[in-house]
mmCIF file of N, CA and C in Angstrom:
data_model
loop_
_atom_site.group_PDB
_atom_site.id
_atom_site.type_symbol
_atom_site.label_atom_id
_atom_site.label_comp_id
_atom_site.label_asym_id
_atom_site.label_seq_id
_atom_site.Cartn_x
_atom_site.Cartn_y
_atom_site.Cartn_z
ATOM 1 N N UNK S 599 -27.927 25.999 -50.538
ATOM 2 C CA UNK S 599 -27.587 26.910 -49.468
ATOM 3 C C UNK S 599 -27.882 26.261 -48.123
ATOM 4 N N UNK S 600 -29.028 26.454 -47.560
ATOM 5 C CA UNK S 600 -29.339 25.893 -46.249
ATOM 6 C C UNK S 600 -29.456 26.977 -45.198
ATOM 7 N N UNK S 601 -29.737 26.554 -43.993
ATOM 8 C CA UNK S 601 -29.929 27.483 -42.877
ATOM 9 C C UNK S 601 -28.577 27.872 -42.290
ATOM 10 N N UNK S 602 -28.389 29.136 -42.021
ATOM 11 C CA UNK S 602 -27.134 29.654 -41.484
ATOM 12 C C UNK S 602 -27.420 30.269 -40.117
ATOM 13 N N UNK S 603 -27.272 29.484 -39.071
ATOM 14 C CA UNK S 603 -27.585 29.910 -37.704
ATOM 15 C C UNK S 603 -26.368 30.562 -37.061
ATOM 16 N N UNK S 604 -26.596 31.637 -36.314
ATOM 17 C CA UNK S 604 -25.502 32.277 -35.590
ATOM 18 C C UNK S 604 -26.049 33.078 -34.421
ATOM 19 N N UNK S 605 -25.173 33.484 -33.544
ATOM 20 C CA UNK S 605 -25.503 34.286 -32.376
ATOM 21 C C UNK S 605 -25.671 35.731 -32.829
ATOM 22 N N UNK S 606 -26.866 36.284 -32.693
ATOM 23 C CA UNK S 606 -27.121 37.642 -33.180
ATOM 24 C C UNK S 606 -26.587 38.725 -32.239
ATOM 25 N N UNK S 607 -26.215 38.370 -31.031
ATOM 26 C CA UNK S 607 -25.691 39.361 -30.085
ATOM 27 C C UNK S 607 -24.341 39.902 -30.544
ATOM 28 N N UNK S 608 -23.407 38.998 -30.814
ATOM 29 C CA UNK S 608 -22.087 39.441 -31.272
ATOM 30 C C UNK S 608 -21.447 38.488 -32.283
ATOM 31 N N UNK S 609 -22.230 37.537 -32.778
ATOM 32 C CA UNK S 609 -21.779 36.592 -33.812
ATOM 33 C C UNK S 609 -20.665 35.664 -33.336
ATOM 34 N N UNK S 610 -20.563 35.447 -32.028
ATOM 35 C CA UNK S 610 -19.565 34.538 -31.470
ATOM 36 C C UNK S 610 -20.243 33.438 -30.667
ATOM 37 N N UNK S 611 -19.528 32.373 -30.450
ATOM 38 C CA UNK S 611 -20.057 31.246 -29.683
ATOM 39 C C UNK S 611 -20.300 31.647 -28.230
ATOM 40 N N UNK S 612 -21.151 30.879 -27.576
ATOM 41 C CA UNK S 612 -21.403 31.036 -26.148
ATOM 42 C C UNK S 612 -21.017 29.707 -25.504
ATOM 43 N N UNK S 613 -20.032 29.752 -24.625
ATOM 44 C CA UNK S 613 -19.527 28.532 -23.992
ATOM 45 C C UNK S 613 -19.392 28.790 -22.495
ATOM 46 N N UNK S 614 -20.027 27.941 -21.716
ATOM 47 C CA UNK S 614 -19.893 28.058 -20.267
ATOM 48 C C UNK S 614 -21.198 27.848 -19.538
ATOM 49 N N UNK S 615 -21.132 28.034 -18.234
ATOM 50 C CA UNK S 615 -22.278 27.789 -17.369
ATOM 51 C C UNK S 615 -23.191 29.009 -17.298
ATOM 52 N N UNK S 616 -24.478 28.745 -17.098
ATOM 53 C CA UNK S 616 -25.449 29.806 -16.835
ATOM 54 C C UNK S 616 -25.168 30.355 -15.442
ATOM 55 N N UNK S 617 -25.423 31.630 -15.224
ATOM 56 C CA UNK S 617 -25.080 32.234 -13.937
ATOM 57 C C UNK S 617 -26.064 31.912 -12.812
ATOM 58 N N UNK S 618 -27.309 31.578 -13.123
ATOM 59 C CA UNK S 618 -28.277 31.313 -12.055
ATOM 60 C C UNK S 618 -28.926 29.937 -12.119
ATOM 61 N N UNK S 619 -28.893 29.285 -13.258
ATOM 62 C CA UNK S 619 -29.505 27.963 -13.390
ATOM 63 C C UNK S 619 -28.412 26.902 -13.272
ATOM 64 N N UNK S 620 -28.448 26.171 -12.165
ATOM 65 C CA UNK S 620 -27.429 25.155 -11.902
ATOM 66 C C UNK S 620 -27.509 24.034 -12.940
ATOM 67 N N UNK S 621 -26.354 23.553 -13.361
ATOM 68 C CA UNK S 621 -26.229 22.446 -14.322
ATOM 69 C C UNK S 621 -26.736 22.775 -15.721
ATOM 70 N N UNK S 622 -26.794 24.050 -16.075
ATOM 71 C CA UNK S 622 -27.120 24.452 -17.447
ATOM 72 C C UNK S 622 -25.844 25.019 -18.064
ATOM 73 N N UNK S 623 -25.366 24.338 -19.091
ATOM 74 C CA UNK S 623 -24.134 24.736 -19.763
ATOM 75 C C UNK S 623 -24.428 25.067 -21.214
ATOM 76 N N UNK S 624 -23.805 26.129 -21.701
ATOM 77 C CA UNK S 624 -23.962 26.540 -23.088
ATOM 78 C C UNK S 624 -22.759 26.094 -23.910
ATOM 79 N N UNK S 625 -23.026 25.678 -25.109
ATOM 80 C CA UNK S 625 -21.999 25.412 -26.108
ATOM 81 C C UNK S 625 -22.717 25.585 -27.447
ATOM 82 N N UNK S 626 -23.033 26.840 -27.763
ATOM 83 C CA UNK S 626 -23.913 27.162 -28.886
ATOM 84 C C UNK S 626 -23.388 28.369 -29.662
ATOM 85 N N UNK S 627 -24.051 28.651 -30.779
ATOM 86 C CA UNK S 627 -23.744 29.832 -31.565
ATOM 87 C C UNK S 627 -22.639 29.632 -32.579
ATOM 88 N N UNK S 628 -22.374 28.396 -32.941
ATOM 89 C CA UNK S 628 -21.309 28.088 -33.890
ATOM 90 C C UNK S 628 -21.834 28.108 -35.317
ATOM 91 N N UNK S 629 -20.957 28.390 -36.230
ATOM 92 C CA UNK S 629 -21.291 28.300 -37.645
ATOM 93 C C UNK S 629 -20.000 28.121 -38.421
ATOM 94 N N UNK S 630 -20.129 27.636 -39.614
ATOM 95 C CA UNK S 630 -18.969 27.501 -40.497
ATOM 96 C C UNK S 630 -17.855 26.653 -39.916
ATOM 97 N N UNK S 631 -16.645 27.181 -39.929
ATOM 98 C CA UNK S 631 -15.457 26.428 -39.524
ATOM 99 C C UNK S 631 -15.481 26.016 -38.058
ATOM 100 N N UNK S 632 -16.215 26.706 -37.213
ATOM 101 C CA UNK S 632 -16.235 26.349 -35.792
ATOM 102 C C UNK S 632 -16.876 24.989 -35.560
ATOM 103 N N UNK S 633 -17.709 24.558 -36.479
ATOM 104 C CA UNK S 633 -18.291 23.221 -36.371
ATOM 105 C C UNK S 633 -17.194 22.166 -36.423
ATOM 106 N N UNK S 634 -16.118 22.473 -37.117
ATOM 107 C CA UNK S 634 -14.999 21.541 -37.233
ATOM 108 C C UNK S 634 -14.220 21.435 -35.923
ATOM 109 N N UNK S 635 -14.450 22.358 -35.016
ATOM 110 C CA UNK S 635 -13.750 22.374 -33.735
ATOM 111 C C UNK S 635 -14.601 21.787 -32.612
ATOM 112 N N UNK S 636 -15.640 21.042 -32.973
ATOM 113 C CA UNK S 636 -16.601 20.518 -31.998
ATOM 114 C C UNK S 636 -15.949 19.670 -30.914
ATOM 115 N N UNK S 637 -14.961 18.871 -31.263
ATOM 116 C CA UNK S 637 -14.342 18.007 -30.247
ATOM 117 C C UNK S 637 -13.627 18.834 -29.175
ATOM 118 N N UNK S 638 -13.005 19.922 -29.555
ATOM 119 C CA UNK S 638 -12.342 20.792 -28.574
ATOM 120 C C UNK S 638 -13.362 21.457 -27.663
ATOM 121 N N UNK S 639 -14.452 21.929 -28.247
ATOM 122 C CA UNK S 639 -15.502 22.549 -27.432
ATOM 123 C C UNK S 639 -16.150 21.521 -26.515
ATOM 124 N N UNK S 640 -16.309 20.302 -26.990
ATOM 125 C CA UNK S 640 -16.846 19.234 -26.154
ATOM 126 C C UNK S 640 -15.963 18.974 -24.953
ATOM 127 N N UNK S 641 -14.665 18.969 -25.174
ATOM 128 C CA UNK S 641 -13.724 18.757 -24.070
ATOM 129 C C UNK S 641 -13.838 19.870 -23.037
ATOM 130 N N UNK S 642 -13.969 21.091 -23.499
ATOM 131 C CA UNK S 642 -14.087 22.233 -22.601
ATOM 132 C C UNK S 642 -15.338 22.116 -21.728
ATOM 133 N N UNK S 643 -16.453 21.728 -22.317
ATOM 134 C CA UNK S 643 -17.690 21.583 -21.546
ATOM 135 C C UNK S 643 -17.550 20.462 -20.521
ATOM 136 N N UNK S 644 -16.913 19.366 -20.899
ATOM 137 C CA UNK S 644 -16.674 18.277 -19.943
ATOM 138 C C UNK S 644 -15.829 18.787 -18.775
ATOM 139 N N UNK S 645 -14.799 19.571 -19.053
ATOM 140 C CA UNK S 645 -13.966 20.128 -17.979
ATOM 141 C C UNK S 645 -14.782 21.021 -17.055
ATOM 142 N N UNK S 646 -15.675 21.813 -17.617
ATOM 143 C CA UNK S 646 -16.523 22.664 -16.779
ATOM 144 C C UNK S 646 -17.415 21.833 -15.865
ATOM 145 N N UNK S 647 -17.960 20.768 -16.397
ATOM 146 C CA UNK S 647 -18.842 19.910 -15.607
ATOM 147 C C UNK S 647 -18.053 19.161 -14.532
ATOM 148 N N UNK S 648 -16.914 18.595 -14.900
ATOM 149 C CA UNK S 648 -16.137 17.769 -13.969
ATOM 150 C C UNK S 648 -15.359 18.614 -12.960
ATOM 151 N N UNK S 649 -14.647 19.651 -13.434
ATOM 152 C CA UNK S 649 -13.764 20.436 -12.576
ATOM 153 C C UNK S 649 -14.344 21.784 -12.153
ATOM 154 N N UNK S 650 -15.377 22.241 -12.850
ATOM 155 C CA UNK S 650 -15.955 23.545 -12.530
ATOM 156 C C UNK S 650 -15.158 24.714 -13.073
ATOM 157 N N UNK S 651 -14.204 24.427 -13.962
ATOM 158 C CA UNK S 651 -13.356 25.477 -14.529
ATOM 159 C C UNK S 651 -12.745 24.991 -15.835
ATOM 160 N N UNK S 652 -12.270 25.946 -16.640
ATOM 161 C CA UNK S 652 -11.545 25.606 -17.856
ATOM 162 C C UNK S 652 -10.168 25.096 -17.459
ATOM 163 N N UNK S 653 -9.714 24.015 -18.065
ATOM 164 C CA UNK S 653 -8.394 23.453 -17.775
ATOM 165 C C UNK S 653 -7.487 23.495 -19.003
ATOM 166 N N UNK S 654 -7.943 22.944 -20.117
ATOM 167 C CA UNK S 654 -7.126 22.845 -21.324
ATOM 168 C C UNK S 654 -7.087 24.161 -22.084
ATOM 169 N N UNK S 655 -8.236 24.717 -22.345
ATOM 170 C CA UNK S 655 -8.361 25.983 -23.073
ATOM 171 C C UNK S 655 -9.186 26.949 -22.236
ATOM 172 N N UNK S 656 -8.709 28.159 -22.040
ATOM 173 C CA UNK S 656 -9.488 29.150 -21.301
ATOM 174 C C UNK S 656 -10.396 29.888 -22.284
ATOM 175 N N UNK S 657 -11.650 29.484 -22.304
ATOM 176 C CA UNK S 657 -12.619 30.118 -23.195
ATOM 177 C C UNK S 657 -13.553 31.046 -22.430
ATOM 178 N N UNK S 658 -13.079 31.592 -21.320
ATOM 179 C CA UNK S 658 -13.920 32.464 -20.504
ATOM 180 C C UNK S 658 -14.391 33.695 -21.272
ATOM 181 N N UNK S 659 -13.668 34.089 -22.293
ATOM 182 C CA UNK S 659 -14.077 35.228 -23.113
ATOM 183 C C UNK S 659 -15.398 34.939 -23.839
ATOM 184 N N UNK S 660 -15.737 33.658 -24.011
ATOM 185 C CA UNK S 660 -16.979 33.265 -24.678
ATOM 186 C C UNK S 660 -18.114 33.010 -23.689
ATOM 187 N N UNK S 661 -17.945 33.441 -22.460
ATOM 188 C CA UNK S 661 -18.917 33.198 -21.399
ATOM 189 C C UNK S 661 -20.293 33.785 -21.706
ATOM 190 N N UNK S 662 -21.318 33.086 -21.220
ATOM 191 C CA UNK S 662 -22.697 33.576 -21.312
ATOM 192 C C UNK S 662 -22.854 34.928 -20.611
ATOM 193 N N UNK S 663 -22.079 35.188 -19.586
ATOM 194 C CA UNK S 663 -22.224 36.407 -18.794
ATOM 195 C C UNK S 663 -22.019 37.684 -19.597
ATOM 196 N N UNK S 664 -21.373 37.603 -20.736
ATOM 197 C CA UNK S 664 -21.186 38.805 -21.546
ATOM 198 C C UNK S 664 -22.511 39.292 -22.133
ATOM 199 N N UNK S 665 -23.497 38.416 -22.236
ATOM 200 C CA UNK S 665 -24.772 38.807 -22.837
ATOM 201 C C UNK S 665 -25.620 39.631 -21.870
ATOM 202 N N UNK S 666 -25.954 39.117 -20.662
ATOM 203 C CA UNK S 666 -26.723 39.977 -19.750
ATOM 204 C C UNK S 666 -25.927 41.206 -19.308
ATOM 205 N N UNK S 667 -24.591 41.119 -19.350
ATOM 206 C CA UNK S 667 -23.746 42.261 -19.010
ATOM 207 C C UNK S 667 -23.569 43.236 -20.159
ATOM 208 N N UNK S 668 -24.159 42.924 -21.323
ATOM 209 C CA UNK S 668 -24.071 43.745 -22.536
ATOM 210 C C UNK S 668 -22.619 44.075 -22.898
ATOM 211 N N UNK S 669 -21.792 43.024 -22.927
ATOM 212 C CA UNK S 669 -20.385 43.166 -23.299
ATOM 213 C C UNK S 669 -20.089 42.292 -24.513
ATOM 214 N N UNK S 670 -20.456 42.748 -25.709
ATOM 215 C CA UNK S 670 -20.206 41.929 -26.899
ATOM 216 C C UNK S 670 -18.706 41.743 -27.140
ATOM 217 N N UNK S 671 -18.381 40.584 -27.660
ATOM 218 C CA UNK S 671 -17.003 40.266 -28.025
ATOM 219 C C UNK S 671 -16.803 40.755 -29.454
ATOM 220 N N UNK S 672 -15.915 41.717 -29.638
ATOM 221 C CA UNK S 672 -15.710 42.285 -30.969
ATOM 222 C C UNK S 672 -14.406 41.778 -31.572
ATOM 223 N N UNK S 673 -14.398 41.656 -32.871
ATOM 224 C CA UNK S 673 -13.217 41.206 -33.610
ATOM 225 C C UNK S 673 -12.132 42.274 -33.512
ATOM 226 N N UNK S 674 -10.937 41.872 -33.106
ATOM 227 C CA UNK S 674 -9.823 42.805 -32.934
ATOM 228 C C UNK S 674 -8.821 42.766 -34.089
ATOM 229 N N UNK S 675 -8.957 41.785 -34.982
ATOM 230 C CA UNK S 675 -7.948 41.612 -36.021
ATOM 231 C C UNK S 675 -8.570 41.507 -37.408
ATOM 232 N N UNK S 676 -9.490 42.390 -37.722
ATOM 233 C CA UNK S 676 -10.093 42.371 -39.055
ATOM 234 C C UNK S 676 -9.105 42.976 -40.031
ATOM 235 N N UNK S 677 -8.843 42.225 -41.094
ATOM 236 C CA UNK S 677 -7.879 42.707 -42.093
ATOM 237 C C UNK S 677 -8.636 43.111 -43.336
#
């Protein structure tokens, strides 16, 4: 088995800059298949650092700000 780490707030990744701590970027809370998407998430973080914004993929929905704002990201397509 092994350790199964995940984001307990809403079970989704956190990607983006901290709102008050300069130069602190999140790219955490992944598990399972999302680990296979690491290169895409890496590119997104590089874009945030270099350009200050998402360029290739808009992952603003995964922003850290949803946590202090108490806005969990809920699954919309559960079958």
